[in-house]
C-alpha positions as a Python dict, from the first residue, in 0.01 Angstrom:
ca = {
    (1, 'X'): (0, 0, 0),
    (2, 'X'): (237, 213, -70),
    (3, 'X'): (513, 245, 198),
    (4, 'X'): (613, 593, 210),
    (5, 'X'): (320, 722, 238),
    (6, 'X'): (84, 491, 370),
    (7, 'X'): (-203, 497, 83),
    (8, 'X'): (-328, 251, -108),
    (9, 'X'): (-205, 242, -468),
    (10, 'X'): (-464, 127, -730),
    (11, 'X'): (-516, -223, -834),
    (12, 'X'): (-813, -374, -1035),
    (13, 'X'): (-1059, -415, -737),
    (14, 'X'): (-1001, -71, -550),
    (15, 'X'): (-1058, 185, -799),
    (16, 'X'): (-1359, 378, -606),
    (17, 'X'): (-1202, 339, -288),
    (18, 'X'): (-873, 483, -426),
    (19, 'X'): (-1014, 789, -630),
    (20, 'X'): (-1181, 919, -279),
    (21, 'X'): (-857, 903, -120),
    (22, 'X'): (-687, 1010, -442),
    (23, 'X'): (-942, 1296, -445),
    (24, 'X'): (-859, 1402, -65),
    (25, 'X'): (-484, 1378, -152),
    (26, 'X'): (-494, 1617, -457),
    (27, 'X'): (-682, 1848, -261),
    (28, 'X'): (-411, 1834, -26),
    (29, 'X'): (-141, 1934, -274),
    (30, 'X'): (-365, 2195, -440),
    (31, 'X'): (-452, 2018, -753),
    (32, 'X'): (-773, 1837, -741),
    (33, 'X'): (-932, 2114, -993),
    (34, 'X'): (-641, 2043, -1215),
    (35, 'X'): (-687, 1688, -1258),
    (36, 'X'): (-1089, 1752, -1253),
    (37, 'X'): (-1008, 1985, -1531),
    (38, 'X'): (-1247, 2285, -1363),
    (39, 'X'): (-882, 2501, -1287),
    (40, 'X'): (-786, 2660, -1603),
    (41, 'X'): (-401, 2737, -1674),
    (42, 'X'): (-402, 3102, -1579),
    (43, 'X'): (-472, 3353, -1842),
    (44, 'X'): (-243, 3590, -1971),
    (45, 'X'): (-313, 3924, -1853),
    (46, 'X'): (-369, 4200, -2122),
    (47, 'X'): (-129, 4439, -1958),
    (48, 'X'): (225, 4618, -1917),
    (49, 'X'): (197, 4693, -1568),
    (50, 'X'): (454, 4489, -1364),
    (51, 'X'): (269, 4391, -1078),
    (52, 'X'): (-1, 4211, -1317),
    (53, 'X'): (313, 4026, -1493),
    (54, 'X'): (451, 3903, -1172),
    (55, 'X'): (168, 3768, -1005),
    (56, 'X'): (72, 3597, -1354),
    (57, 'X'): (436, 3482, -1354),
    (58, 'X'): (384, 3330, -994),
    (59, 'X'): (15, 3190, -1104),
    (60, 'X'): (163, 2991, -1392),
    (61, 'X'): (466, 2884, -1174),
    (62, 'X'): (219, 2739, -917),
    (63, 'X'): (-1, 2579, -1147),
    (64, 'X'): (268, 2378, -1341),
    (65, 'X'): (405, 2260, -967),
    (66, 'X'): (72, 2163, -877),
    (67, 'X'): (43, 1952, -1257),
    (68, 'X'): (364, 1784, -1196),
    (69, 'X'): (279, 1740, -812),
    (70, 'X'): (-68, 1527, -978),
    (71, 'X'): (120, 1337, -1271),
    (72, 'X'): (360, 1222, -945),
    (73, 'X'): (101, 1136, -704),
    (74, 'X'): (-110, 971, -980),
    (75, 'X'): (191, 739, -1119),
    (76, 'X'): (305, 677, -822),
    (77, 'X'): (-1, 516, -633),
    (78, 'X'): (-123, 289, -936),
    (79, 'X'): (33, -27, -927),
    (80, 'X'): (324, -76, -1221),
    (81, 'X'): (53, -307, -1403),
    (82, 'X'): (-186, 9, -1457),
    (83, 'X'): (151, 222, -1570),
    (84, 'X'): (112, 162, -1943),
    (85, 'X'): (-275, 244, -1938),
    (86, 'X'): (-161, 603, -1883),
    (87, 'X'): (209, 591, -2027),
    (88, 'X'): (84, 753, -2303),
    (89, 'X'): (-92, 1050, -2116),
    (90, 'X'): (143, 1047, -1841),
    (91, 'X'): (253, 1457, -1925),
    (92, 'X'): (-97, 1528, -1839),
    (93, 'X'): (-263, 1480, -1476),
    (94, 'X'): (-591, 1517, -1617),
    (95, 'X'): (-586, 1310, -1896),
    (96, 'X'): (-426, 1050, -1654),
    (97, 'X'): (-744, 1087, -1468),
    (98, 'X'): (-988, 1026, -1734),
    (99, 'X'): (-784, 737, -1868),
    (100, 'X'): (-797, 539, -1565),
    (101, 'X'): (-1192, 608, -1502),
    (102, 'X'): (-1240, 526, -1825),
    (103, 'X'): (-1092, 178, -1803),
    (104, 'X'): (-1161, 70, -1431),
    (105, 'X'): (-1454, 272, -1365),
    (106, 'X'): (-1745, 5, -1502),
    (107, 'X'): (-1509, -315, -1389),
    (108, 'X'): (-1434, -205, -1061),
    (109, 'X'): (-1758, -280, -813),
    (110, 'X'): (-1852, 39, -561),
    (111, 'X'): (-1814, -105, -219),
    (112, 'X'): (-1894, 110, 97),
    (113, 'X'): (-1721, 17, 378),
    (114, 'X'): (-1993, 242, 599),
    (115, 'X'): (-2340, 93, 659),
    (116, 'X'): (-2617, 395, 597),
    (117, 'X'): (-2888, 179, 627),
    (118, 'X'): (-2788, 125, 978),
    (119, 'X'): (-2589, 412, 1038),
    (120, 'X'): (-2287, 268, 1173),
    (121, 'X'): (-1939, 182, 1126),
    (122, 'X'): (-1830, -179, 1068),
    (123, 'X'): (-1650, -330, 1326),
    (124, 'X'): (-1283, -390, 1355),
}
């Protein structure tokens, strides 16, 4: 757990259980369709006009704070062990991402913690 901010970092048993809250986090610091790769880098506008320049400006200033915000967030809540799976990727949230599914996604058992068949939370 990590003690700042109260989440889980990922070890070799928790992977499913730490990409939902991963998932819920990114969302949180607008950059789950980054790391999903379905939020492009912004285009470049085909214009002169000034008010198309600085809102592209802005657009690509927001998207590389909400990369680096990822990369962050994803090194820092996977235990050090897991650090030199994605050392090599590390400049790129996405490919960060798909690195670490790749590797834990098969090993890693998918435990639910909420019984459906019953409907009902588990106890304690």
């Amino acid at each position: 757990m990590d003690s700042e901010s109260g989440h889980p970092k990922l070890i070799r048993t928790n992977y499913h259980s730490w990409r939902l809250d991963a998932e819920v986090q990114l969302i949180g610091i607008g950059a789950l369709g980054i790391v999903e790769g379905t939020e492009p880098v912004p285009e470049i506008p085909i214009t002169t006009r000034a008010a198309e320049i600085t809102t592209y400006t802005q657009s690509v200033k927001d998207y590389r704070q909400a990369r680096e915000k990822a990369i962050q967030w994803i090194w820092n809540h996977i235990h050090s062990d897991f650090h030199s799976i994605v050392a090599a990727v590390r400049r790129d949230p996405r490919d960060m991402w798909l690195e670490l599914e790749r590797r834990l996604d098969a090993v890693c058992p998918f435990h639910y913690d909420y019984n459906w068949i019953n409907d009902e939370l588990p106890e304690g």
